[in-house]
Amino acid sequence: MTTDELEQLLAQQPVALLHRLARGRVHRQFRAGKRRLIELLLQHSSHNRAGLEFDLQALLEERQSQSESGGRRSQHPPPITRKKTTPQAPVSALPEPAISLTGWLEGIGVPEPQPFVPDPWQTEALSALSETDVVISVPTGSGKTYVAIEAARRAMEDNRTVIYTSPLKALSNTKYTEFSRLFGPDKVGILTGDRQEHGQAPLLIMTTEILRNLLYDAASGEIDIRLDTLGLVILDESQYIADHERGVVWEETIIFCPSQAKLLLLSASIGNPQDIADWLTSIRPTACRLVRHSKRTVPLRAGYLHPNGKLTPLFRTLGIPYGHPSQLHPEAKRLFLEYEEQTLPSGRSRR
Amino acid sequence: MPPSIHPVDLVTALRHKHLTPAIVFLTSRRACDEAMDAFDHADLVLPPVRQEAIATALERVIAQYPSIAEHPLIPIVQRIGVAAHHAGHLPSWKIAIEELMRQGHLDAVFATTTLAAGVDFPARTVVITQSSIRKSRDFTDLTIGEVQQIAGRAGRRGKDHVGFAVITPSPYIDLSVLTKGLTGQPEAIDSQFTISYPMVLNLLKAHPHEHIQGILAKSFAQFQLNQRAELLERKLDLLHAQLEPFGPRVCTDWITQWQSFDHVRRHRPARHQTHRSESPEIAARLPFLTPGRVVGLHKGHGIVLRQYRSKGQKNSMLTMLRPGGAVTECPVTSVREVYDRTYDCTEIATYPWCAADTFDRLSEQLEELPLRLPILPILASPSAEILPDAIVQSLDDFPCPTCSSRSACQKDFPTASRLRQEQHRHTKSIQALRTSLWHRFQERVDVLQTFGYLTSTAQLTADGDWARLIRIDHSLLITELIRAEAFTGADPSLLTGIMASLAHDDDRPGAFPRISAGLSSLLRQVRKLAESLTPHDDPPLLRADVAALAERWVAEPTLTWIGLCRLTTMAEGDIYRLLARTIEFLSQLQTLKATHPYLADSAAEALTLIRRGVLEELP
Ligand SMILES: Nc1ncnc2c1ncn2[C@@H]1O[C@H](COP(=O)(O)OP(=O)(O)OP(=O)(O)O)[C@@H](O)[C@H]1O
Ligand SMILES: [Mg+2]
């Protein structure tokens, strides 16, 4: 938007809107007339133009949806919380009334069975894996296992050994059962400190510590044929690299992972997956591919259940209002305040 | 109003709104068990078809894991379709519950947050009752990542259109932690790289000492340290630019010159000898830092032109000839290396402190110096102070009073000196960030050398060569015990007891069987050795009670699992985990076959004895 355009747009707006826009931006804005207000706003916008345009847009959208819904408006619209860069611009926006419980519960149920079609990110990860290491960081329950299974299948068809590690024995056992069912029991083995089942199978499951030990043994000259033919190493739940006690094992494993094997790191959502990928790129033969997204496949809704059994949506919106933690549903807010008052030691006596 | 919703009401409410199956995360195992008790007389019974379905599914799991056939929770699970799942249960029980959940037979599972990570266990709804979790004896708020991992269990792909995360309060809950967790971006993660003794031994087994720094540089830890160093380097560049206007004036390093001058000026009345506070290492260097000596500085080489001491200044100072004919002042502490090389130097009493022809010759010689020079070995002797008669400067030594740039120096000094101090600070931090891992590695090497696992040239000794195979917590204690022959003649049950006491890291109290005299005296020995190692390694808990429990399991092959559980108040899941950890420790001893055949055999025997009953069921 050019300054002229912005000025024109501002001039078309009612004074009330300009006043709301000026709140926190212009000192003693109520004393200024419309012209002066626009002037002051434009002056202000010289150092935070984006913020002004953003808020203007929000107000315009609000007005539009209001006229669509017949001017309904909640009495105390909470302010938009936004990034720290514009702390002085609390603008009351939020057009929609808070969601109702019925609306919130709508759509519950079981979807029709669908033929399996891999998600684009799954396909992307698999094709990247034929060239290089891959780091996947996607929300819980997205389908990382599918990538692991397909990648393992392809590596085995290539006569390559595959190692799958998890941080927990419990998870290793689950995967052992799952993979044995899929690939046939003679194709899948499991290694623990003192035991091996099908220890020479092409797909081996173990905890990350066991793999680290294998790699140390190999580095000091012990011959392990399985490592020579190693084509793929899958590290599941690799956000464990940040575990205070055990994280170092993931680093050791990645540093000593044979360069001819591809690495596949599966991780829940973390804040800096790019760092992990950049790190791999810096120490491995090929540039690592990062596959990430933060959108949940099955949408999530949040609710509040009062100890007396009353259920209400937790947020004003149907879905999770990402980035806006304080958009609480008025009913949830009221009930929780009531709860706190009654349970806090200093509060009124409990009933 | 109750402080939190009653479990029966909760399940009723969830069923009523079609929000089942649900996982209910509770603060403690106790809370989960109490929730189950609450269903004892509940009339929420399932229709017979579903009860039968559960029974059939359970039978199939029991066929594989007989240990859970008599599980006390089975009646409630079958009748009501709710279950508990926490670390106090056997893995086989947890597998059974996970299987029932996957097949959609259960309406609710009461679990602790340990379930949130790693277990494949989705549901339509997740119920959250807490905003903090117990982490090593303290309650800490859930991180955004943890809240999302927990909430993320809600909504099964292919089985649900939508997932629900329902918060129901309990005392001490902080709602804002949860709302921030649900709406926020997960935190960035940081490397937790540590350098352990086995890591050092295994690295040095496979790689020459001089390659190690390069290997450590490949860690995520170093990657993140480098990111921080680069940030500082950018700041350093900025400072460099800011220092631009404060470059050479009448004297090259007018900032130091002015500082010294200012110092002398202010301290003029006090004529007493300054206290010499150099460390022995620095003091030992002073006699060698004479005019004509070549030294290594932070960046490149320099030739000493004079050594002097300003009044009131802590360190002896050097006037240094630097490449390009620059003359700088620096404290002796900034000398990195003293090289085994000197040049002739004709000294004079005024700036630049040597004769003009010397100055020209030295400047040329400095340019032609090779990058690497032999280092002069200087031994610091802490007792005998070898201090030269450093020149105590007086005001007459300074050209400042009559200098043409005096007023400019006076005016700029505060800013310039602040910028330069910042520059020094950043340079030091960068240095530390780049080398800290290597220093930590060296510290470990020092300890391993003292104990005789490494030679003075950092190669593995005979002991180091087998000790590298012990790659578990408390490895130093274990290898020291082996060297002290503490396990000579130890039978499998004794060995198991000791390993259990090393492996167990939970301080929850409980009642346990009596300890045998043999184990008790061996434990005393272990404790003594562990104490002597505290400067180098954190000591284990070494609980005699858990040791006794593990000992009994191996000493009495006829003891059943139920019999073992009756001997203690410990939950069976905890007993299982204790023995599973002990198996890991024993299996490491087993690898010492070549050097310690008796010990390895005893460990192998212990392993066969431990692996029975429940401990046979899973790999
Ligand atoms: N492309 C797809 N279409 C439909 N369903 C899928 C697809 N990919 C995976 N799934 C299903 O999604 C479910 C969850 O997958 P999975 O267990 O691999 O998740 P995950 O990403 O490993 O989660 P977690 O973080 O819990 O380990 C599985 O039941 C799987 O069959
Ligand atoms: Mg997974």
PDB file of C-alpha atoms in Angstrom, chain B residues 165-397:
ATOM      1  CA  ALA B 165      -8.089 -32.045  24.459  1.00  0.00           C
ATOM      2  CA  VAL B 166     -10.156 -31.475  27.581  1.00  0.00           C
ATOM      3  CA  ILE B 167      -8.731 -29.706  30.581  1.00  0.00           C
ATOM      4  CA  THR B 168     -10.262 -30.484  33.923  1.00  0.00           C
ATOM      5  CA  PRO B 169      -8.750 -28.723  36.896  1.00  0.00           C
ATOM      6  CA  SER B 170      -7.111 -30.161  39.954  1.00  0.00           C
ATOM      7  CA  PRO B 171      -5.518 -28.139  42.772  1.00  0.00           C
ATOM      8  CA  TYR B 172      -2.304 -26.296  41.800  1.00  0.00           C
ATOM      9  CA  ILE B 173      -3.159 -26.348  38.103  1.00  0.00           C
ATOM     10  CA  ASP B 174      -1.988 -23.292  36.194  1.00  0.00           C
ATOM     11  CA  LEU B 175      -4.347 -22.820  33.278  1.00  0.00           C
ATOM     12  CA  SER B 176      -2.071 -20.368  31.493  1.00  0.00           C
ATOM     13  CA  VAL B 177       0.688 -22.983  31.178  1.00  0.00           C
ATOM     14  CA  LEU B 178      -1.765 -25.188  29.315  1.00  0.00           C
ATOM     15  CA  THR B 179      -3.312 -22.507  27.114  1.00  0.00           C
ATOM     16  CA  LYS B 180       0.153 -21.287  26.159  1.00  0.00           C
ATOM     17  CA  GLY B 181       1.179 -24.877  25.542  1.00  0.00           C
ATOM     18  CA  LEU B 182      -1.788 -25.544  23.284  1.00  0.00           C
ATOM     19  CA  THR B 183      -1.464 -22.345  21.253  1.00  0.00           C
ATOM     20  CA  GLY B 184       2.311 -21.856  21.210  1.00  0.00           C
ATOM     21  CA  GLN B 185       5.279 -22.906  19.125  1.00  0.00           C
ATOM     22  CA  PRO B 186       7.305 -25.747  20.614  1.00  0.00           C
ATOM     23  CA  GLU B 187      10.602 -24.704  22.154  1.00  0.00           C
ATOM     24  CA  ALA B 188      13.893 -24.969  20.349  1.00  0.00           C
ATOM     25  CA  ILE B 189      15.936 -27.854  21.665  1.00  0.00           C
ATOM     26  CA  ASP B 190      19.508 -27.674  22.906  1.00  0.00           C
ATOM     27  CA  SER B 191      22.306 -30.166  22.824  1.00  0.00           C
ATOM     28  CA  GLN B 192      22.917 -31.984  26.099  1.00  0.00           C
ATOM     29  CA  PHE B 193      26.289 -33.331  25.028  1.00  0.00           C
ATOM     30  CA  THR B 194      28.471 -34.534  27.872  1.00  0.00           C
ATOM     31  CA  ILE B 195      31.840 -36.203  27.732  1.00  0.00           C
ATOM     32  CA  SER B 196      31.884 -39.448  29.663  1.00  0.00           C
ATOM     33  CA  TYR B 197      34.851 -41.636  30.526  1.00  0.00           C
ATOM     34  CA  PRO B 198      33.807 -44.454  28.226  1.00  0.00           C
ATOM     35  CA  MET B 199      33.390 -41.956  25.399  1.00  0.00           C
ATOM     36  CA  VAL B 200      36.982 -40.783  25.875  1.00  0.00           C
ATOM     37  CA  LEU B 201      38.321 -44.329  25.966  1.00  0.00           C
ATOM     38  CA  ASN B 202      36.351 -45.416  22.907  1.00  0.00           C
ATOM     39  CA  LEU B 203      37.346 -42.347  20.921  1.00  0.00           C
ATOM     40  CA  LEU B 204      41.015 -42.794  21.762  1.00  0.00           C
ATOM     41  CA  LYS B 205      40.817 -46.492  20.945  1.00  0.00           C
ATOM     42  CA  ALA B 206      39.704 -45.720  17.413  1.00  0.00           C
ATOM     43  CA  HIS B 207      41.343 -42.381  16.669  1.00  0.00           C
ATOM     44  CA  PRO B 208      44.683 -40.696  17.340  1.00  0.00           C
ATOM     45  CA  HIS B 209      44.615 -37.978  19.973  1.00  0.00           C
ATOM     46  CA  GLU B 210      45.142 -35.211  17.441  1.00  0.00           C
ATOM     47  CA  HIS B 211      41.997 -36.169  15.525  1.00  0.00           C
ATOM     48  CA  ILE B 212      39.721 -35.953  18.535  1.00  0.00           C
ATOM     49  CA  GLN B 213      39.169 -32.222  18.442  1.00  0.00           C
ATOM     50  CA  GLY B 214      37.904 -32.607  14.897  1.00  0.00           C
ATOM     51  CA  ILE B 215      35.502 -35.343  15.970  1.00  0.00           C
ATOM     52  CA  LEU B 216      34.140 -33.323  18.880  1.00  0.00           C
ATOM     53  CA  ALA B 217      33.658 -30.477  16.426  1.00  0.00           C
ATOM     54  CA  LYS B 218      31.120 -32.658  14.628  1.00  0.00           C
ATOM     55  CA  SER B 219      28.772 -32.703  17.614  1.00  0.00           C
ATOM     56  CA  PHE B 220      25.477 -30.846  17.693  1.00  0.00           C
ATOM     57  CA  ALA B 221      26.877 -29.249  20.831  1.00  0.00           C
ATOM     58  CA  GLN B 222      29.697 -27.640  18.862  1.00  0.00           C
ATOM     59  CA  PHE B 223      27.298 -26.715  16.076  1.00  0.00           C
ATOM     60  CA  GLN B 224      25.223 -24.759  18.567  1.00  0.00           C
ATOM     61  CA  LEU B 225      28.307 -23.269  20.263  1.00  0.00           C
ATOM     62  CA  ASN B 226      29.472 -22.111  16.844  1.00  0.00           C
ATOM     63  CA  GLN B 227      26.137 -20.435  16.233  1.00  0.00           C
ATOM     64  CA  ARG B 228      26.656 -18.449  19.398  1.00  0.00           C
ATOM     65  CA  ALA B 229      30.250 -17.688  18.520  1.00  0.00           C
ATOM     66  CA  GLU B 230      29.185 -16.384  15.116  1.00  0.00           C
ATOM     67  CA  LEU B 231      26.717 -14.081  16.800  1.00  0.00           C
ATOM     68  CA  LEU B 232      29.527 -12.679  18.921  1.00  0.00           C
ATOM     69  CA  GLU B 233      31.771 -12.387  15.901  1.00  0.00           C
ATOM     70  CA  ARG B 234      29.195 -10.213  14.244  1.00  0.00           C
ATOM     71  CA  LYS B 235      29.152  -8.050  17.352  1.00  0.00           C
ATOM     72  CA  LEU B 236      32.922  -7.973  17.227  1.00  0.00           C
ATOM     73  CA  ASP B 237      32.844  -6.709  13.659  1.00  0.00           C
ATOM     74  CA  LEU B 238      30.518  -3.970  14.785  1.00  0.00           C
ATOM     75  CA  LEU B 239      32.858  -3.009  17.610  1.00  0.00           C
ATOM     76  CA  HIS B 240      35.717  -3.010  15.181  1.00  0.00           C
ATOM     77  CA  ALA B 241      33.903  -0.473  13.037  1.00  0.00           C
ATOM     78  CA  GLN B 242      33.035   1.583  16.094  1.00  0.00           C
ATOM     79  CA  LEU B 243      36.707   1.635  17.066  1.00  0.00           C
ATOM     80  CA  GLU B 244      37.686   2.897  13.622  1.00  0.00           C
ATOM     81  CA  PRO B 245      37.866   6.583  14.649  1.00  0.00           C
ATOM     82  CA  PHE B 246      40.059   5.636  17.586  1.00  0.00           C
ATOM     83  CA  GLY B 247      42.930   4.184  15.553  1.00  0.00           C
ATOM     84  CA  PRO B 248      46.618   5.130  15.822  1.00  0.00           C
ATOM     85  CA  ARG B 249      47.410   8.729  16.733  1.00  0.00           C
ATOM     86  CA  VAL B 250      50.744  10.111  17.732  1.00  0.00           C
ATOM     87  CA  CYS B 251      51.365   6.822  19.419  1.00  0.00           C
ATOM     88  CA  THR B 252      49.978   3.666  17.875  1.00  0.00           C
ATOM     89  CA  ASP B 253      48.259   2.362  20.938  1.00  0.00           C
ATOM     90  CA  TRP B 254      47.234   5.622  22.522  1.00  0.00           C
ATOM     91  CA  ILE B 255      44.418   3.952  24.478  1.00  0.00           C
ATOM     92  CA  THR B 256      46.780   1.863  26.597  1.00  0.00           C
ATOM     93  CA  GLN B 257      49.278   4.682  26.700  1.00  0.00           C
ATOM     94  CA  TRP B 258      46.666   7.103  27.971  1.00  0.00           C
ATOM     95  CA  GLN B 259      45.388   4.602  30.459  1.00  0.00           C
ATOM     96  CA  SER B 260      48.865   4.098  31.906  1.00  0.00           C
ATOM     97  CA  PHE B 261      49.500   7.824  31.915  1.00  0.00           C
ATOM     98  CA  ASP B 262      46.194   8.510  33.579  1.00  0.00           C
ATOM     99  CA  HIS B 263      46.956   5.907  36.179  1.00  0.00           C
ATOM    100  CA  VAL B 264      50.337   7.293  37.024  1.00  0.00           C
ATOM    101  CA  ARG B 265      48.906  10.796  37.104  1.00  0.00           C
ATOM    102  CA  ARG B 266      46.193   9.899  39.565  1.00  0.00           C
ATOM    103  CA  HIS B 267      48.436   7.896  41.825  1.00  0.00           C
ATOM    104  CA  ARG B 268      51.290  10.345  41.951  1.00  0.00           C
ATOM    105  CA  PRO B 269      51.203  11.031  45.701  1.00  0.00           C
ATOM    106  CA  ALA B 270      51.357   7.390  46.685  1.00  0.00           C
ATOM    107  CA  ARG B 271      54.969   6.342  46.198  1.00  0.00           C
ATOM    108  CA  HIS B 272      54.853   2.934  47.781  1.00  0.00           C
ATOM    109  CA  GLN B 273      55.762  -0.211  45.927  1.00  0.00           C
ATOM    110  CA  THR B 274      52.828  -1.822  44.152  1.00  0.00           C
ATOM    111  CA  HIS B 275      51.856  -5.270  45.204  1.00  0.00           C
ATOM    112  CA  ARG B 276      53.033  -7.871  42.781  1.00  0.00           C
ATOM    113  CA  SER B 277      50.284 -10.279  42.182  1.00  0.00           C
ATOM    114  CA  GLU B 278      51.326 -12.296  39.155  1.00  0.00           C
ATOM    115  CA  SER B 279      50.561 -15.977  39.195  1.00  0.00           C
ATOM    116  CA  PRO B 280      53.632 -18.229  39.389  1.00  0.00           C
ATOM    117  CA  GLU B 281      53.255 -19.066  35.690  1.00  0.00           C
ATOM    118  CA  ILE B 282      53.330 -15.416  34.686  1.00  0.00           C
ATOM    119  CA  ALA B 283      56.093 -14.568  37.142  1.00  0.00           C
ATOM    120  CA  ALA B 284      58.232 -17.342  35.729  1.00  0.00           C
ATOM    121  CA  ARG B 285      57.876 -15.858  32.264  1.00  0.00           C
ATOM    122  CA  LEU B 286      58.980 -12.358  33.168  1.00  0.00           C
ATOM    123  CA  PRO B 287      62.751 -13.000  33.019  1.00  0.00           C
ATOM    124  CA  PHE B 288      62.373 -14.229  29.461  1.00  0.00           C
ATOM    125  CA  LEU B 289      60.293 -11.331  28.234  1.00  0.00           C
ATOM    126  CA  THR B 290      63.242  -9.099  27.554  1.00  0.00           C
ATOM    127  CA  PRO B 291      63.847  -6.816  24.558  1.00  0.00           C
ATOM    128  CA  GLY B 292      64.315  -8.835  21.383  1.00  0.00           C
ATOM    129  CA  ARG B 293      62.253 -11.896  22.496  1.00  0.00           C
ATOM    130  CA  VAL B 294      59.747 -13.305  20.025  1.00  0.00           C
ATOM    131  CA  VAL B 295      56.351 -14.175  21.519  1.00  0.00           C
ATOM    132  CA  GLY B 296      52.996 -15.461  20.313  1.00  0.00           C
ATOM    133  CA  LEU B 297      49.993 -13.256  20.903  1.00  0.00           C
ATOM    134  CA  HIS B 298      46.297 -13.802  20.274  1.00  0.00           C
ATOM    135  CA  LYS B 299      46.841 -12.910  16.643  1.00  0.00           C
ATOM    136  CA  GLY B 300      50.312 -13.532  15.242  1.00  0.00           C
ATOM    137  CA  HIS B 301      53.728 -12.866  16.611  1.00  0.00           C
ATOM    138  CA  GLY B 302      55.380  -9.936  18.287  1.00  0.00           C
ATOM    139  CA  ILE B 303      58.851  -8.876  19.464  1.00  0.00           C
ATOM    140  CA  VAL B 304      59.275  -7.479  22.962  1.00  0.00           C
ATOM    141  CA  LEU B 305      60.734  -3.939  22.990  1.00  0.00           C
ATOM    142  CA  ARG B 306      60.584  -3.312  26.717  1.00  0.00           C
ATOM    143  CA  GLN B 307      59.030  -4.598  29.906  1.00  0.00           C
ATOM    144  CA  TYR B 308      57.733  -2.111  32.409  1.00  0.00           C
ATOM    145  CA  ARG B 309      55.391  -1.772  35.276  1.00  0.00           C
ATOM    146  CA  SER B 310      53.067   1.123  35.758  1.00  0.00           C
ATOM    147  CA  LYS B 311      52.214   2.287  39.169  1.00  0.00           C
ATOM    148  CA  GLY B 312      48.946   0.932  40.402  1.00  0.00           C
ATOM    149  CA  GLN B 313      48.670  -1.557  37.606  1.00  0.00           C
ATOM    150  CA  LYS B 314      48.337  -5.183  38.514  1.00  0.00           C
ATOM    151  CA  ASN B 315      50.279  -6.702  35.674  1.00  0.00           C
ATOM    152  CA  SER B 316      53.654  -6.087  34.211  1.00  0.00           C
ATOM    153  CA  MET B 317      53.323  -4.504  30.797  1.00  0.00           C
ATOM    154  CA  LEU B 318      55.123  -5.078  27.538  1.00  0.00           C
ATOM    155  CA  THR B 319      55.784  -2.753  24.671  1.00  0.00           C
ATOM    156  CA  MET B 320      55.571  -4.899  21.604  1.00  0.00           C
ATOM    157  CA  LEU B 321      56.620  -4.602  18.008  1.00  0.00           C
ATOM    158  CA  ARG B 322      53.863  -6.060  15.831  1.00  0.00           C
ATOM    159  CA  PRO B 323      53.746  -6.873  12.125  1.00  0.00           C
ATOM    160  CA  GLY B 324      53.629  -3.809   9.903  1.00  0.00           C
ATOM    161  CA  GLY B 325      55.842  -1.843  12.272  1.00  0.00           C
ATOM    162  CA  ALA B 326      53.073  -1.197  14.807  1.00  0.00           C
ATOM    163  CA  VAL B 327      54.092  -0.562  18.394  1.00  0.00           C
ATOM    164  CA  THR B 328      51.544  -1.688  20.963  1.00  0.00           C
ATOM    165  CA  GLU B 329      51.276  -1.982  24.712  1.00  0.00           C
ATOM    166  CA  CYS B 330      49.935  -5.103  26.301  1.00  0.00           C
ATOM    167  CA  PRO B 331      49.881  -6.803  29.678  1.00  0.00           C
ATOM    168  CA  VAL B 332      52.159  -9.844  29.999  1.00  0.00           C
ATOM    169  CA  THR B 333      49.096 -11.987  30.545  1.00  0.00           C
ATOM    170  CA  SER B 334      48.162 -11.577  26.911  1.00  0.00           C
ATOM    171  CA  VAL B 335      51.295 -13.420  25.823  1.00  0.00           C
ATOM    172  CA  ARG B 336      50.190 -16.833  24.624  1.00  0.00           C
ATOM    173  CA  GLU B 337      53.569 -18.417  23.911  1.00  0.00           C
ATOM    174  CA  VAL B 338      57.122 -17.506  24.672  1.00  0.00           C
ATOM    175  CA  TYR B 339      59.217 -18.735  21.746  1.00  0.00           C
ATOM    176  CA  ASP B 340      62.738 -20.005  21.843  1.00  0.00           C
ATOM    177  CA  ARG B 341      64.047 -17.132  19.725  1.00  0.00           C
ATOM    178  CA  THR B 342      65.544 -13.718  20.414  1.00  0.00           C
ATOM    179  CA  TYR B 343      67.046 -10.976  18.261  1.00  0.00           C
ATOM    180  CA  ASP B 344      69.640  -8.363  19.094  1.00  0.00           C
ATOM    181  CA  CYS B 345      68.055  -5.199  20.304  1.00  0.00           C
ATOM    182  CA  THR B 346      69.705  -1.888  21.042  1.00  0.00           C
ATOM    183  CA  GLU B 347      67.555  -0.301  23.710  1.00  0.00           C
ATOM    184  CA  ILE B 348      66.931   3.399  24.114  1.00  0.00           C
ATOM    185  CA  ALA B 349      65.023   5.253  26.842  1.00  0.00           C
ATOM    186  CA  THR B 350      62.336   6.871  24.709  1.00  0.00           C
ATOM    187  CA  TYR B 351      59.691   5.813  22.243  1.00  0.00           C
ATOM    188  CA  PRO B 352      59.998   3.463  20.334  1.00  0.00           C
ATOM    189  CA  TRP B 353      62.370   2.102  22.972  1.00  0.00           C
ATOM    190  CA  CYS B 354      64.972   0.804  20.525  1.00  0.00           C
ATOM    191  CA  ALA B 355      67.385   2.374  18.104  1.00  0.00           C
ATOM    192  CA  ALA B 356      66.069   3.283  14.687  1.00  0.00           C
ATOM    193  CA  ASP B 357      68.186   0.684  12.849  1.00  0.00           C
ATOM    194  CA  THR B 358      67.162  -2.014  15.352  1.00  0.00           C
ATOM    195  CA  PHE B 359      63.558  -1.042  14.782  1.00  0.00           C
ATOM    196  CA  ASP B 360      63.839  -1.473  11.024  1.00  0.00           C
ATOM    197  CA  ARG B 361      65.720  -4.747  11.289  1.00  0.00           C
ATOM    198  CA  LEU B 362      63.310  -6.211  13.842  1.00  0.00           C
ATOM    199  CA  SER B 363      60.334  -5.204  11.689  1.00  0.00           C
ATOM    200  CA  GLU B 364      61.836  -7.133   8.762  1.00  0.00           C
ATOM    201  CA  GLN B 365      62.689 -10.126  10.888  1.00  0.00           C
ATOM    202  CA  LEU B 366      59.190 -10.205  12.274  1.00  0.00           C
ATOM    203  CA  GLU B 367      57.697 -10.407   8.775  1.00  0.00           C
ATOM    204  CA  GLU B 368      59.933 -13.312   7.856  1.00  0.00           C
ATOM    205  CA  LEU B 369      59.170 -15.451  10.872  1.00  0.00           C
ATOM    206  CA  PRO B 370      57.718 -18.894  10.128  1.00  0.00           C
ATOM    207  CA  LEU B 371      54.240 -19.624  11.420  1.00  0.00           C
ATOM    208  CA  ARG B 372      55.379 -22.291  13.851  1.00  0.00           C
ATOM    209  CA  LEU B 373      58.245 -21.655  16.228  1.00  0.00           C
ATOM    210  CA  PRO B 374      59.709 -23.821  18.967  1.00  0.00           C
ATOM    211  CA  ILE B 375      58.146 -23.000  22.314  1.00  0.00           C
ATOM    212  CA  LEU B 376      60.405 -22.203  25.237  1.00  0.00           C
ATOM    213  CA  PRO B 377      59.620 -24.638  28.039  1.00  0.00           C
ATOM    214  CA  ILE B 378      59.256 -22.505  31.148  1.00  0.00           C
ATOM    215  CA  LEU B 379      58.794 -24.197  34.475  1.00  0.00           C
ATOM    216  CA  ALA B 380      56.876 -22.221  37.010  1.00  0.00           C
ATOM    217  CA  SER B 381      58.263 -22.580  40.497  1.00  0.00           C
ATOM    218  CA  PRO B 382      55.553 -21.609  42.936  1.00  0.00           C
ATOM    219  CA  SER B 383      57.891 -21.001  45.881  1.00  0.00           C
ATOM    220  CA  ALA B 384      60.884 -19.064  44.620  1.00  0.00           C
ATOM    221  CA  GLU B 385      59.842 -15.716  43.190  1.00  0.00           C
ATOM    222  CA  ILE B 386      62.028 -14.814  40.308  1.00  0.00           C
ATOM    223  CA  LEU B 387      61.081 -11.259  39.631  1.00  0.00           C
ATOM    224  CA  PRO B 388      63.167  -8.878  37.600  1.00  0.00           C
ATOM    225  CA  ASP B 389      63.501  -5.290  38.528  1.00  0.00           C
ATOM    226  CA  ALA B 390      60.752  -4.033  36.353  1.00  0.00           C
ATOM    227  CA  ILE B 391      60.954  -0.387  35.657  1.00  0.00           C
ATOM    228  CA  VAL B 392      58.594   1.602  37.798  1.00  0.00           C
ATOM    229  CA  GLN B 393      57.364   4.329  35.541  1.00  0.00           C
ATOM    230  CA  SER B 394      57.145   7.935  36.450  1.00  0.00           C
ATOM    231  CA  LEU B 395      55.315  10.714  34.659  1.00  0.00           C
ATOM    232  CA  ASP B 396      58.505  11.705  32.895  1.00  0.00           C
ATOM    233  CA  ASP B 397      58.326   8.502  30.881  1.00  0.00           C
TER     234      ASP B 397
END
